[in-house]
Amino acid sequence: DDIIDAAEACPVDVIKFATSEDGASAEATDSTEETATAAADAGSSAGGAPDEGVGGEDSSDEGGVEIPPDLLEGDRKVLILVGSQSGNGESLAEEAVKLAVLGHLNAEIKLMDAATVDDFSGCLRLLIICSTWGEDEMPDNAQELWDAAAASKVDLSGLNFTVCALGDTAYEFYCQSGKDWDSRLEEMGARRVYERVDCDVDYEPPWKSWVPNALGSLASIDEAGNFSDNMVGAFAEMIMPSKKAKVIASAAGVVQPEISVSVKVFRYDPVLSEQGWDTYACTVPGHLSISQMLTSIQETQDGSLSFRRSGALCGLSVNGRPILADSCRVVDFVCGDSDSLTMSIEPLPGHDVIRDLVVATDSFENRSLSAKSWARTADRIGHRTMQGVVMGTMDISTSVNLRGVAAMSSPQLAQSWSDSLPYDGKYLGPAVCAQLWRRYLDPRTSEKARTDIMKTLESEGGLWNETDIAAIGRHGAEGHALAKTLYDCRAELLRLNKFTGKHGRHVKWFSRTVKMFGDVNETILPAMVSGPFGMIANGRQVLRMMTGFTRTGGPMLRDKQALFMPPASIGKMPPLVKLPARNHHEVVAIFNELDKRF
């Protein structure tokens, strides 16, 4: 059985293998191999597709239908146009590109703000993925192309298309943007080769069932534009064959044994305004992702469970840790003993919950818009290419360093790393602040834009609203890089403002304390950072702290100091922190560790 499964999963055209029973001779084995080879040759000479299975059983991926070679020749390009506001469309487009290869298609993704109506007329196959923004509006990156298409009179009779519309049934005009594209392309003469699919917030199930046939329909169009509808099923089976599902799942990572886990999942019903928890008993391979485990729960136990399966928006809080559901294994997040493993799954913190584990991303988008994080460039000298086009240039090292700043696989996930954001409605969030800092470092940014960026970061809701950057650094390599970016930004804010304000005053007097005494001693730290007037106002407490009789400045007997109570000593308490600090950046780093608010 293992050999048969491997043969069916192998992508080569012909598999030859032999089985031998106990006591069988070498002659019998040779005879079996010759019989299998002869059967394959007979099937080929009869005009059928080569068999990929056992002893004459027809198990070809094409379901026994031979795809004419001339259908696979020539132009096999398919253009995928994406209009998206939150990033769901881009994730689906990337998945479609990978699947298109299985159907002998060469897919190219293009965002709608980078496309023109001329791209339609020069295209043979078109797949549109478009979401609806607000009530019935096009996404920002699709509006200009839509206006041009609505006003255009170009004949698109040579274009073959299909549409995937994304929307939310909570709005009146459900998937309206996708519907508009579908009808407009038909009005312009294009041929719809497969019916449009309308996807709700939980878009994965309808997408999974629609995309094989949609791509199969586009793959059934030859170079001359002829549509072979009898080939759609064969291509669809090649693109998403059900036979290989188990093989693909088990080969997705290092194979782990099955584990039994009790999964506690947050549930929210927006219609009834009810929330609570459901618990599911699961037995799954440990190497499955969190997303695959939730898919198993949805398919076998509760079909009403809503969540995002993949992409930058599939973030969840698993056992209190924000992660991407399609990138983390079950075995890495279970808790408890081997006999009673548990897992708790909640929506991503810092975002409004739409349904169950699905959260709204408009809070991040609105914060990004309010911060004006888009590019505002200055005029600069360009380089004229061989084609006569003027193009801006940048030093390679600068470009590489700039790309490493605020490099996040999911800005929405990075927002949830902040402990402050869920409780501070004015705070922009770490991801938005990091994006602003990258714009500030970009040499293409104008001076006025740089000034505005630093004012935004310094003002209420800016970077000073983050209470603990160290908490962000605990979230893996990306979290560490993001924390370093935010620390660099704070250092520049202090420098530009000449250490004025509350935070700058603390750093300034702390630095002078170190210069005066040559080391950092926590017994005098609280007094010295308050400045000279603070020291005078708290003179008695400062004297007690400097002489070592108390750490808090309170009465000695109340604090039970060692001068009067055992163990006997001279009254000096050993300092918790005492080390040389010669450089300012070391001082700031130490201060950060002592006072997390900074």
PDB file of N, CA and C in Angstrom, residues 309-350:
ATOM      1  N   ARG A 309      -7.335  31.395   7.548  1.00  0.00           N
ATOM      2  CA  ARG A 309      -6.469  30.231   7.468  1.00  0.00           C
ATOM      3  C   ARG A 309      -5.016  30.551   7.150  1.00  0.00           C
ATOM      4  N   SER A 310      -4.758  31.573   6.358  1.00  0.00           N
ATOM      5  CA  SER A 310      -3.383  31.799   5.915  1.00  0.00           C
ATOM      6  C   SER A 310      -3.166  33.267   5.604  1.00  0.00           C
ATOM      7  N   GLY A 311      -1.895  33.612   5.433  1.00  0.00           N
ATOM      8  CA  GLY A 311      -1.542  34.975   5.071  1.00  0.00           C
ATOM      9  C   GLY A 311      -1.224  35.846   6.267  1.00  0.00           C
ATOM     10  N   ALA A 312      -0.995  37.126   5.992  1.00  0.00           N
ATOM     11  CA  ALA A 312      -0.582  38.068   7.032  1.00  0.00           C
ATOM     12  C   ALA A 312      -1.685  38.373   8.034  1.00  0.00           C
ATOM     13  N   LEU A 313      -2.934  38.014   7.714  1.00  0.00           N
ATOM     14  CA  LEU A 313      -4.060  38.344   8.593  1.00  0.00           C
ATOM     15  C   LEU A 313      -4.565  37.147   9.395  1.00  0.00           C
ATOM     16  N   CYS A 314      -3.815  36.041   9.407  1.00  0.00           N
ATOM     17  CA  CYS A 314      -4.287  34.847  10.119  1.00  0.00           C
ATOM     18  C   CYS A 314      -3.758  34.803  11.546  1.00  0.00           C
ATOM     19  N   GLY A 315      -3.422  35.954  12.115  1.00  0.00           N
ATOM     20  CA  GLY A 315      -2.884  35.991  13.467  1.00  0.00           C
ATOM     21  C   GLY A 315      -3.898  35.565  14.517  1.00  0.00           C
ATOM     22  N   LEU A 316      -3.413  34.837  15.518  1.00  0.00           N
ATOM     23  CA  LEU A 316      -4.225  34.395  16.649  1.00  0.00           C
ATOM     24  C   LEU A 316      -3.396  34.509  17.916  1.00  0.00           C
ATOM     25  N   SER A 317      -4.070  34.493  19.049  1.00  0.00           N
ATOM     26  CA  SER A 317      -3.389  34.424  20.337  1.00  0.00           C
ATOM     27  C   SER A 317      -3.531  32.996  20.855  1.00  0.00           C
ATOM     28  N   VAL A 318      -2.435  32.251  20.845  1.00  0.00           N
ATOM     29  CA  VAL A 318      -2.430  30.851  21.277  1.00  0.00           C
ATOM     30  C   VAL A 318      -1.704  30.763  22.608  1.00  0.00           C
ATOM     31  N   ASN A 319      -2.431  30.381  23.638  1.00  0.00           N
ATOM     32  CA  ASN A 319      -1.881  30.336  24.997  1.00  0.00           C
ATOM     33  C   ASN A 319      -1.268  31.677  25.393  1.00  0.00           C
ATOM     34  N   GLY A 320      -1.912  32.769  24.946  1.00  0.00           N
ATOM     35  CA  GLY A 320      -1.461  34.106  25.294  1.00  0.00           C
ATOM     36  C   GLY A 320      -0.355  34.655  24.435  1.00  0.00           C
ATOM     37  N   ARG A 321       0.076  33.912  23.420  1.00  0.00           N
ATOM     38  CA  ARG A 321       1.176  34.366  22.565  1.00  0.00           C
ATOM     39  C   ARG A 321       0.660  34.654  21.161  1.00  0.00           C
ATOM     40  N   PRO A 322       0.823  35.873  20.648  1.00  0.00           N
ATOM     41  CA  PRO A 322       0.373  36.190  19.290  1.00  0.00           C
ATOM     42  C   PRO A 322       1.252  35.495  18.251  1.00  0.00           C
ATOM     43  N   ILE A 323       0.621  34.754  17.351  1.00  0.00           N
ATOM     44  CA  ILE A 323       1.356  34.028  16.309  1.00  0.00           C
ATOM     45  C   ILE A 323       0.541  34.042  15.020  1.00  0.00           C
ATOM     46  N   LEU A 324       1.175  33.635  13.905  1.00  0.00           N
ATOM     47  CA  LEU A 324       0.473  33.409  12.654  1.00  0.00           C
ATOM     48  C   LEU A 324       0.051  31.945  12.608  1.00  0.00           C
ATOM     49  N   ALA A 325      -1.234  31.706  12.416  1.00  0.00           N
ATOM     50  CA  ALA A 325      -1.779  30.358  12.560  1.00  0.00           C
ATOM     51  C   ALA A 325      -1.232  29.381  11.534  1.00  0.00           C
ATOM     52  N   ASP A 326      -0.817  29.873  10.365  1.00  0.00           N
ATOM     53  CA  ASP A 326      -0.328  28.962   9.331  1.00  0.00           C
ATOM     54  C   ASP A 326       1.168  28.717   9.420  1.00  0.00           C
ATOM     55  N   SER A 327       1.843  29.292  10.422  1.00  0.00           N
ATOM     56  CA  SER A 327       3.300  29.187  10.509  1.00  0.00           C
ATOM     57  C   SER A 327       3.785  28.492  11.773  1.00  0.00           C
ATOM     58  N   CYS A 328       2.892  28.043  12.634  1.00  0.00           N
ATOM     59  CA  CYS A 328       3.287  27.453  13.916  1.00  0.00           C
ATOM     60  C   CYS A 328       2.650  26.076  14.073  1.00  0.00           C
ATOM     61  N   ARG A 329       3.438  25.138  14.597  1.00  0.00           N
ATOM     62  CA  ARG A 329       2.981  23.761  14.742  1.00  0.00           C
ATOM     63  C   ARG A 329       2.201  23.562  16.039  1.00  0.00           C
ATOM     64  N   VAL A 330       1.315  22.591  16.019  1.00  0.00           N
ATOM     65  CA  VAL A 330       0.528  22.266  17.206  1.00  0.00           C
ATOM     66  C   VAL A 330       1.429  21.800  18.330  1.00  0.00           C
ATOM     67  N   VAL A 331       2.422  20.952  18.012  1.00  0.00           N
ATOM     68  CA  VAL A 331       3.267  20.348  19.038  1.00  0.00           C
ATOM     69  C   VAL A 331       4.070  21.391  19.804  1.00  0.00           C
ATOM     70  N   ASP A 332       4.288  22.559  19.208  1.00  0.00           N
ATOM     71  CA  ASP A 332       5.093  23.595  19.855  1.00  0.00           C
ATOM     72  C   ASP A 332       4.287  24.461  20.817  1.00  0.00           C
ATOM     73  N   PHE A 333       2.954  24.301  20.854  1.00  0.00           N
ATOM     74  CA  PHE A 333       2.140  25.215  21.653  1.00  0.00           C
ATOM     75  C   PHE A 333       1.218  24.515  22.645  1.00  0.00           C
ATOM     76  N   VAL A 334       1.280  23.203  22.717  1.00  0.00           N
ATOM     77  CA  VAL A 334       0.435  22.512  23.691  1.00  0.00           C
ATOM     78  C   VAL A 334       1.028  22.650  25.086  1.00  0.00           C
ATOM     79  N   CYS A 335       0.160  22.634  26.092  1.00  0.00           N
ATOM     80  CA  CYS A 335       0.580  22.765  27.488  1.00  0.00           C
ATOM     81  C   CYS A 335       0.076  21.562  28.282  1.00  0.00           C
ATOM     82  N   GLY A 336       0.686  21.355  29.435  1.00  0.00           N
ATOM     83  CA  GLY A 336       0.238  20.302  30.333  1.00  0.00           C
ATOM     84  C   GLY A 336       1.030  19.026  30.190  1.00  0.00           C
ATOM     85  N   ASP A 337       0.584  17.998  30.906  1.00  0.00           N
ATOM     86  CA  ASP A 337       1.223  16.688  30.857  1.00  0.00           C
ATOM     87  C   ASP A 337       0.864  15.975  29.560  1.00  0.00           C
ATOM     88  N   SER A 338       1.628  14.917  29.270  1.00  0.00           N
ATOM     89  CA  SER A 338       1.399  14.172  28.035  1.00  0.00           C
ATOM     90  C   SER A 338       0.018  13.528  28.004  1.00  0.00           C
ATOM     91  N   ASP A 339      -0.551  13.272  29.176  1.00  0.00           N
ATOM     92  CA  ASP A 339      -1.877  12.652  29.240  1.00  0.00           C
ATOM     93  C   ASP A 339      -3.014  13.664  29.174  1.00  0.00           C
ATOM     94  N   SER A 340      -2.713  14.932  29.400  1.00  0.00           N
ATOM     95  CA  SER A 340      -3.773  15.955  29.408  1.00  0.00           C
ATOM     96  C   SER A 340      -3.244  17.244  28.791  1.00  0.00           C
ATOM     97  N   LEU A 341      -3.022  17.220  27.486  1.00  0.00           N
ATOM     98  CA  LEU A 341      -2.515  18.388  26.770  1.00  0.00           C
ATOM     99  C   LEU A 341      -3.662  19.351  26.480  1.00  0.00           C
ATOM    100  N   THR A 342      -3.391  20.640  26.640  1.00  0.00           N
ATOM    101  CA  THR A 342      -4.416  21.661  26.421  1.00  0.00           C
ATOM    102  C   THR A 342      -3.866  22.779  25.556  1.00  0.00           C
ATOM    103  N   MET A 343      -4.778  23.554  24.981  1.00  0.00           N
ATOM    104  CA  MET A 343      -4.413  24.722  24.177  1.00  0.00           C
ATOM    105  C   MET A 343      -5.572  25.700  24.213  1.00  0.00           C
ATOM    106  N   SER A 344      -5.257  26.976  24.384  1.00  0.00           N
ATOM    107  CA  SER A 344      -6.268  28.029  24.400  1.00  0.00           C
ATOM    108  C   SER A 344      -6.036  28.954  23.211  1.00  0.00           C
ATOM    109  N   ILE A 345      -7.075  29.201  22.413  1.00  0.00           N
ATOM    110  CA  ILE A 345      -6.960  30.017  21.206  1.00  0.00           C
ATOM    111  C   ILE A 345      -7.950  31.172  21.294  1.00  0.00           C
ATOM    112  N   GLU A 346      -7.424  32.398  21.153  1.00  0.00           N
ATOM    113  CA  GLU A 346      -8.238  33.611  21.219  1.00  0.00           C
ATOM    114  C   GLU A 346      -7.966  34.484  19.998  1.00  0.00           C
ATOM    115  N   PRO A 347      -8.815  35.482  19.746  1.00  0.00           N
ATOM    116  CA  PRO A 347      -8.532  36.428  18.664  1.00  0.00           C
ATOM    117  C   PRO A 347      -7.285  37.248  18.973  1.00  0.00           C
ATOM    118  N   LEU A 348      -6.718  37.831  17.946  1.00  0.00           N
ATOM    119  CA  LEU A 348      -5.524  38.645  18.092  1.00  0.00           C
ATOM    120  C   LEU A 348      -5.836  39.876  18.940  1.00  0.00           C
ATOM    121  N   PRO A 349      -5.074  40.141  20.010  1.00  0.00           N
ATOM    122  CA  PRO A 349      -5.364  41.309  20.857  1.00  0.00           C
ATOM    123  C   PRO A 349      -5.090  42.617  20.121  1.00  0.00           C
ATOM    124  N   GLY A 350      -5.755  43.672  20.573  1.00  0.00           N
ATOM    125  CA  GLY A 350      -5.561  44.986  19.970  1.00  0.00           C
ATOM    126  C   GLY A 350      -6.432  45.254  18.763  1.00  0.00           C
TER     127      GLY A 350
END
